[in-house]
CSV table of C-alpha atoms in Angstrom, one decimal:
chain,number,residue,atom,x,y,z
A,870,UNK,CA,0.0,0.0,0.0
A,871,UNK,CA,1.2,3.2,-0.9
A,872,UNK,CA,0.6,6.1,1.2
A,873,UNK,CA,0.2,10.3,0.7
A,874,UNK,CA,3.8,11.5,1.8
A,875,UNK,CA,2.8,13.5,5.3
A,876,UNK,CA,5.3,15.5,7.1
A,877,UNK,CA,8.0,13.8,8.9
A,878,UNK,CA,7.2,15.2,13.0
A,879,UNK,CA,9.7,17.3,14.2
A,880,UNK,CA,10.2,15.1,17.1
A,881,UNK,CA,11.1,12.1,15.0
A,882,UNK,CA,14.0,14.3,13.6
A,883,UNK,CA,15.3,17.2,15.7
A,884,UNK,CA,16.6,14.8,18.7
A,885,UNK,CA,19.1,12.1,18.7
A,886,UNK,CA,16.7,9.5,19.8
A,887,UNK,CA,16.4,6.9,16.7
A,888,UNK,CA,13.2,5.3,16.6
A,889,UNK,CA,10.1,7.2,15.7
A,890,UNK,CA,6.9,7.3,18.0
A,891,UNK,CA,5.6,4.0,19.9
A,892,UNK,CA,8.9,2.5,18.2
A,893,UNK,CA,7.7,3.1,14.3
A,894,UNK,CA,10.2,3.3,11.7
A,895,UNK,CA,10.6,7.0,10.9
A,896,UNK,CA,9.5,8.1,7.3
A,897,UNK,CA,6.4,7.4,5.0
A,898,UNK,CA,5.8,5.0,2.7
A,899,UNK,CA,6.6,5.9,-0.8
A,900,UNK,CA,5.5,5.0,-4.3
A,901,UNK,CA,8.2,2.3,-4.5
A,902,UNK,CA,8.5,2.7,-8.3
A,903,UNK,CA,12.2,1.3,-9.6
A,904,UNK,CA,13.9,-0.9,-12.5
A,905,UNK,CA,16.9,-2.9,-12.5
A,906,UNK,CA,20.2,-1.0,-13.2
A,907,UNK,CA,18.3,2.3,-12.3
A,908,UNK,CA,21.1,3.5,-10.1
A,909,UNK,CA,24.3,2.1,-11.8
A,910,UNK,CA,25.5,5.8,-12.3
A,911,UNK,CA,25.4,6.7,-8.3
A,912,UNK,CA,26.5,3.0,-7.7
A,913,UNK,CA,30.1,3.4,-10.5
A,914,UNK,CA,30.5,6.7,-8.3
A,915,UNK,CA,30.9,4.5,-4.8
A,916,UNK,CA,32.5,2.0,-6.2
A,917,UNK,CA,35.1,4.4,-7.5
A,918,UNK,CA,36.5,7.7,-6.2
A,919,UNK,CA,34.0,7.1,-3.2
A,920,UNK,CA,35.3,3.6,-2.7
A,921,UNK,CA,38.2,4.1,-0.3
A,922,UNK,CA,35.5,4.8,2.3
A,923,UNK,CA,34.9,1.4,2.2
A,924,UNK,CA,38.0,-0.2,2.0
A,925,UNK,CA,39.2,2.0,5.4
A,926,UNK,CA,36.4,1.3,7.2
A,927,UNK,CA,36.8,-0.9,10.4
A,928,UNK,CA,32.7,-2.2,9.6
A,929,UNK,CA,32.3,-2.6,6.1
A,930,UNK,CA,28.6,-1.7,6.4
A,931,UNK,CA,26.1,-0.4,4.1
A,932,UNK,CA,22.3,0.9,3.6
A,933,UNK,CA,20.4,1.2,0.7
A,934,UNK,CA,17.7,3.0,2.1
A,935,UNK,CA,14.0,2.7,0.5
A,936,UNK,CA,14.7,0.2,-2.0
A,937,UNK,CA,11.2,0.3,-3.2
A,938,UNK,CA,8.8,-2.5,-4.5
A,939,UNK,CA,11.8,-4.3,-6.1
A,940,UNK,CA,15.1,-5.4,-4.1
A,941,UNK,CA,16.5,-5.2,-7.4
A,942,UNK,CA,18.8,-2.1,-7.2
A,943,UNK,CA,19.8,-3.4,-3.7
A,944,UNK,CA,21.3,-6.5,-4.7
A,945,UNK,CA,23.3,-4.7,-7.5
A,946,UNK,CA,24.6,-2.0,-4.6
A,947,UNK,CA,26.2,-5.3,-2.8
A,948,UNK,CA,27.4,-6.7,-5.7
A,949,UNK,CA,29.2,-3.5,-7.1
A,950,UNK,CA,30.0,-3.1,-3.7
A,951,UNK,CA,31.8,-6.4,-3.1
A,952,UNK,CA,33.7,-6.1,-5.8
A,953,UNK,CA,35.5,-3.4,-3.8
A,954,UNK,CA,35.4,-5.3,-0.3
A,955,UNK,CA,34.3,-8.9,-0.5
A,956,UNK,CA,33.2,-8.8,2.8
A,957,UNK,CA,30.7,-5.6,3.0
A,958,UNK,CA,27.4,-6.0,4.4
A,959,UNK,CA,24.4,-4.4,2.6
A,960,UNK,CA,21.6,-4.0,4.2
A,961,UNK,CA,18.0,-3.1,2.0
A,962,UNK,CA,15.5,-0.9,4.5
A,963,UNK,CA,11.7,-0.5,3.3
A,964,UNK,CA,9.1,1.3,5.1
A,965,UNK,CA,6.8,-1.1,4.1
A,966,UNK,CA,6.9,-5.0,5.4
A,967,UNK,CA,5.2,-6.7,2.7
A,968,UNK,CA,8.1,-5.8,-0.1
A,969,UNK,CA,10.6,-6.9,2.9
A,970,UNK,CA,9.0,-9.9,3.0
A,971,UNK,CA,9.4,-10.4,-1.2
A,972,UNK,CA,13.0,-9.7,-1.1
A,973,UNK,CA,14.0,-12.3,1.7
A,974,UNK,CA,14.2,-15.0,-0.7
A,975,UNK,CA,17.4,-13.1,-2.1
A,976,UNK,CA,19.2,-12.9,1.5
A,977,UNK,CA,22.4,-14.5,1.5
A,978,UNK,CA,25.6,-13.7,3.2
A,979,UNK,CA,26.3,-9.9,3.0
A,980,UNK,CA,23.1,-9.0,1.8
A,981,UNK,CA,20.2,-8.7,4.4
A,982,UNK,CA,16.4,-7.0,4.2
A,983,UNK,CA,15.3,-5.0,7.3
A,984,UNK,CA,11.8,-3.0,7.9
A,985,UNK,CA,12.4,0.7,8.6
A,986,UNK,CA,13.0,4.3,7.8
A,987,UNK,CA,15.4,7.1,8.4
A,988,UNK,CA,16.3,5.7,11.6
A,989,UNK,CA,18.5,2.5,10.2
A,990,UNK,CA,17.6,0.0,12.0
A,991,UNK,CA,21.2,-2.0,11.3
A,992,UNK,CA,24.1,-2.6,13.7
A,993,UNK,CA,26.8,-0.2,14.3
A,994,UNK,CA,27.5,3.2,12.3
A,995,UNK,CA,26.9,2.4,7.8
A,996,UNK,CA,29.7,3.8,6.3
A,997,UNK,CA,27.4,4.7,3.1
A,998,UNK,CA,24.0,5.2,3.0
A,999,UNK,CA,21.8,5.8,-0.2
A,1000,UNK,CA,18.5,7.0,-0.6
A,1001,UNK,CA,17.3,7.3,-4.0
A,1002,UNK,CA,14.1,8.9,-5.2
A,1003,UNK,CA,13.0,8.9,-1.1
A,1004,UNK,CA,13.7,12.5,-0.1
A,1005,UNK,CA,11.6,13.6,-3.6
A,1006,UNK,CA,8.3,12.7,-2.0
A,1007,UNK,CA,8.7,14.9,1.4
A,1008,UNK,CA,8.1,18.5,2.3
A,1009,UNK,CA,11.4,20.4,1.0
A,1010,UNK,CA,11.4,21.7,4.8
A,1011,UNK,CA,11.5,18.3,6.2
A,1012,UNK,CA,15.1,17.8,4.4
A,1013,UNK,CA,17.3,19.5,6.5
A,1014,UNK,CA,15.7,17.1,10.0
A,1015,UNK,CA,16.1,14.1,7.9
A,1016,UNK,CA,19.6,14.3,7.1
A,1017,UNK,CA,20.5,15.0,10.4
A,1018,UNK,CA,18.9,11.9,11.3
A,1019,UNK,CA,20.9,9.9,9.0
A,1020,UNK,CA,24.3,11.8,9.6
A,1021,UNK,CA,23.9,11.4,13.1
A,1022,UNK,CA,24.7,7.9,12.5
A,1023,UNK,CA,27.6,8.1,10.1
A,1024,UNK,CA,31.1,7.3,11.3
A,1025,UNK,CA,33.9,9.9,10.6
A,1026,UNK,CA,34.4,8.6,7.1
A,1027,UNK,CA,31.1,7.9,6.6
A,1028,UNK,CA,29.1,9.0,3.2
A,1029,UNK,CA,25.1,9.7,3.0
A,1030,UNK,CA,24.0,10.1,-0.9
A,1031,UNK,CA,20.6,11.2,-1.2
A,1032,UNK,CA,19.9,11.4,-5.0
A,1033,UNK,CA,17.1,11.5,-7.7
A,1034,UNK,CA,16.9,10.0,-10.7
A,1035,UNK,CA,14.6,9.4,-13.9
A,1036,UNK,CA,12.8,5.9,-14.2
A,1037,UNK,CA,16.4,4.2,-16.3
A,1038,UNK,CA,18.6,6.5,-14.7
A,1039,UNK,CA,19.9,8.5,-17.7
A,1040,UNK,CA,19.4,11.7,-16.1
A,1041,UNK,CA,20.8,11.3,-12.3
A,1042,UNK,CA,21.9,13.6,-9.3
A,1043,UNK,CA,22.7,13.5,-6.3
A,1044,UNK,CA,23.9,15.0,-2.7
A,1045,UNK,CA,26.7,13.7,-1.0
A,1046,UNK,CA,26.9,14.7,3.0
A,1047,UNK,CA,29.4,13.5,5.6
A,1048,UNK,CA,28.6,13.2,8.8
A,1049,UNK,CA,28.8,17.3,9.7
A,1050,UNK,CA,27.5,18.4,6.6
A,1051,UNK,CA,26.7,18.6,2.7
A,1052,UNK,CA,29.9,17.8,0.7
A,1053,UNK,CA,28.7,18.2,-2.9
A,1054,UNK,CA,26.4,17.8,-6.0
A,1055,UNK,CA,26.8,15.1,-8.6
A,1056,UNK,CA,25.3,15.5,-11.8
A,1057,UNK,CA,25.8,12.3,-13.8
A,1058,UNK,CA,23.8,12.0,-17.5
A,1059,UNK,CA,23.6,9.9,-20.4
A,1060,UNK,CA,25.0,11.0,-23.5
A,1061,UNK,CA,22.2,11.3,-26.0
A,1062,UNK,CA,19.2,11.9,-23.1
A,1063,UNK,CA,18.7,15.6,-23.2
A,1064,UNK,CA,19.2,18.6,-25.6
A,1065,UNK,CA,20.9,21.1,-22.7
A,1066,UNK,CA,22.2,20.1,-20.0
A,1067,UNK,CA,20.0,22.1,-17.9
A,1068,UNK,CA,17.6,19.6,-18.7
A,1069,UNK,CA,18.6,17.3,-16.2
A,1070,UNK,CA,17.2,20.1,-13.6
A,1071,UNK,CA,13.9,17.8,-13.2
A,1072,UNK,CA,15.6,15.4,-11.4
A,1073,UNK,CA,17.3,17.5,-8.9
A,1074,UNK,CA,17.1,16.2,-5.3
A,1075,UNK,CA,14.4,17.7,-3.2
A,1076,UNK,CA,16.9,20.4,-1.2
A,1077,UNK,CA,17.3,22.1,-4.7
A,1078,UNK,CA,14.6,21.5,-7.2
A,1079,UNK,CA,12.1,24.2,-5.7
A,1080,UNK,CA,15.6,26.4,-6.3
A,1081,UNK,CA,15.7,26.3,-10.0
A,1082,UNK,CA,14.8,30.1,-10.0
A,1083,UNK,CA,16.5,33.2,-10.8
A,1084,UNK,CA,19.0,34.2,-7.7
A,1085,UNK,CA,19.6,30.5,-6.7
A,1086,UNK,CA,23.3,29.3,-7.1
A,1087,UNK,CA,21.5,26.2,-8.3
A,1088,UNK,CA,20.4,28.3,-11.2
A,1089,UNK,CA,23.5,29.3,-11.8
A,1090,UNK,CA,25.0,26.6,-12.6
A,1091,UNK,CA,22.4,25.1,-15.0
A,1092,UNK,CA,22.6,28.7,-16.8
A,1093,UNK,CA,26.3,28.3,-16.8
A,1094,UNK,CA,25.9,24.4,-17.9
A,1095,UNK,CA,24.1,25.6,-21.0
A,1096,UNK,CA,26.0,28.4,-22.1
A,1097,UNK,CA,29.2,26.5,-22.0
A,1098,UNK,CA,27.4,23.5,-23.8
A,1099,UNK,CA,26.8,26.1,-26.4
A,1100,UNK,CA,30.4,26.9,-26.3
A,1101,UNK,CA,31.4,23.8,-26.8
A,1102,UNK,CA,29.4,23.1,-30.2
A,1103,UNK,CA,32.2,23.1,-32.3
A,1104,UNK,CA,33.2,19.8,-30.0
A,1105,UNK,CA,30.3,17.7,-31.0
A,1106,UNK,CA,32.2,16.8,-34.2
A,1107,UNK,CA,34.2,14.8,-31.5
A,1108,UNK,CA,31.2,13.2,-30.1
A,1109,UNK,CA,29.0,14.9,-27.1
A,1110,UNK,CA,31.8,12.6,-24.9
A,1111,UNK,CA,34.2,15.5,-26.0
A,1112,UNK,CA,31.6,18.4,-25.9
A,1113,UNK,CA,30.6,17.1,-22.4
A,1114,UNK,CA,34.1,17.2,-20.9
A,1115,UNK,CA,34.9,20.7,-22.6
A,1116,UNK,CA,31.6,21.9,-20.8
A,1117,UNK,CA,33.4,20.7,-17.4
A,1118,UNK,CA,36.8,22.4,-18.3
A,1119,UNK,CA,34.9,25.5,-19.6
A,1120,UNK,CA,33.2,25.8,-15.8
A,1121,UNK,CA,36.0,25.0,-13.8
A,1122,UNK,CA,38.1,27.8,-15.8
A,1123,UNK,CA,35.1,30.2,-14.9
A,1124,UNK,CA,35.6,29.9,-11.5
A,1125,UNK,CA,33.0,26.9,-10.2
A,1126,UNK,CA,34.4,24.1,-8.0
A,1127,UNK,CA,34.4,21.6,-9.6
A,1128,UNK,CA,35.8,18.4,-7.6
A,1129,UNK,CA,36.5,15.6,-10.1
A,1130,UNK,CA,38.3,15.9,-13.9
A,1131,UNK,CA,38.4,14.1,-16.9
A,1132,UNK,CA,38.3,10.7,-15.9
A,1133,UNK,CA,34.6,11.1,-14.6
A,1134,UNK,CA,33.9,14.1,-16.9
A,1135,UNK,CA,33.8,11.4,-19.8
A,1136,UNK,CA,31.7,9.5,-17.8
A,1137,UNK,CA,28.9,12.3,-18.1
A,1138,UNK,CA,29.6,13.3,-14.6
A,1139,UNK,CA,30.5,16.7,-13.0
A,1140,UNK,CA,30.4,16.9,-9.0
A,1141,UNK,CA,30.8,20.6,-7.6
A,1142,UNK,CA,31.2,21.8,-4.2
A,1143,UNK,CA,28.3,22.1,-2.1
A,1144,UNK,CA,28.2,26.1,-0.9
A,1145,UNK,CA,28.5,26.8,-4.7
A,1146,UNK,CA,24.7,25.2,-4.9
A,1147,UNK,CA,23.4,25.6,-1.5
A,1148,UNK,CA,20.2,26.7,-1.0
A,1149,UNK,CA,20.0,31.1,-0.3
A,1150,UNK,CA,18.4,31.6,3.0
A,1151,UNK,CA,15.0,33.1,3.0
């Protein structure tokens, strides 16, 4: 059963205390719409310049948070995952019992299906946690409670992605936070799956895609996305690969933050720093 997203109570999320009230997992129960391979962009992002998180951690643990009505993208997070540290422990958290109850049948050692929300009801502190297409069906003022929630149970080195993406995951982004604060924006596309770049602005996460606006940085940089993709038409000759990557160069020269280079630029990936993005106080 799928349920009208409500506001998360501020008691579930402004203390430190993790479950929610009379012991109910924290969060509502959302649409749980997904396809296999949906989040292979966020997942090649883990498993690669995010992946020594997992190799130094002392408790190679993992959430993917609100899995939806298929376990599918959760077994492909463990088995990306273990490909990095044969040992890590994923752990697939739904809201809702009944699609707990279908994905048991694919338990097996490292991989485990639990009932609950933003509390993460696993053992010790996850060292990544990823909730995809979760955070889009909540009040945009609820965001800021719920990733405390989560961050409050992040080790040092620990990661929180909260991300968006389109229905095959050609147009993806997400927010990476530590266990202080935000870290960055990752924008990740496929080549082929939009005429600007901007267009990718859809699938924002929910802290920034009410900020799509004149005066938002967020704005900024989809404006400044465009106009550089203009920039770069001569590249296309090369392939949009090419164009894609001299679009990242053209930004970085320009003065945005931009955290990662070529080798994930060709990948249709550009990651910025968070305070060039962050939401302007009202």
């Amino acid at each position: 059963m799928v349920q009208k997203a409500e506001r998360v109570a501020s008691p579930q999320i402004s203390g430190r205390s993790l479950p929610g009230k009379q012991g109910r997992p924290v969060g509502n129960i959302t649409r749980g719409t997904t396809n296999p391979n949906r989040m292979r962009r966020v997942d090649r992002w883990l498993a690669g310049p995010q992946a020594w998180r997992l190799r130094d951690a002392a408790d190679p643990l993992v959430v993917d948070l609100g899995y939806g009505a298929s376990p599918a993208t959760a077994v492909e997070l463990y088995e990306r995952l273990s490909a990095v540290r044969p040992e890590v422990k994923v752990y697939g958290v739904e809201i809702e019992p009944e699609r707990v109850r279908a994905a048991l049948p694919l338990q097996r050692a490292g991989l485990s299906f639990r009932v609950g929300g933003f509390e993460l009801p696993v053992p010790g502190q996850p060292v990544l946690v990823r909730a995809f297409n979760v955070l889009r069906q909540y009040e945009e003022a609820d965001v800021a409670g719920i990733w405390r929630l989560v961050q409050d149970r992040l080790p040092p080195n620990g990661l929180f992605v909260d991300g968006t993406c389109d229905e095959v995951g050609r147009r993806v982004t997400w927010v990476a936070l530590d266990a202080d604060r935000p870290l960055s924006l990752s924008i990740s596309v496929r080549f082929g799956s939009f005429q600007l770049p901007s267009d990718v602005a859809e699938r924002l996460p929910k802290a920034l895609i009410h900020r799509n606006v004149p005066g938002e940085r967020v704005h900024a940089l989809m404006q400044a996305m465009d106009r550089a993709w203009l920039e770069c038409a001569p590249l296309a000759s090369f392939g949009n690969r090419q164009r894609w990557q001299g679009m990242c160069r053209s930004l970085r020269d320009a003065g945005w933050p931009v955290q990662d280079g070529p080798s994930r630029w060709r990948l249709g990936e550009l990651t910025v720093d968070w305070d060039s993005v962050a939401p302007q106080p009202h």
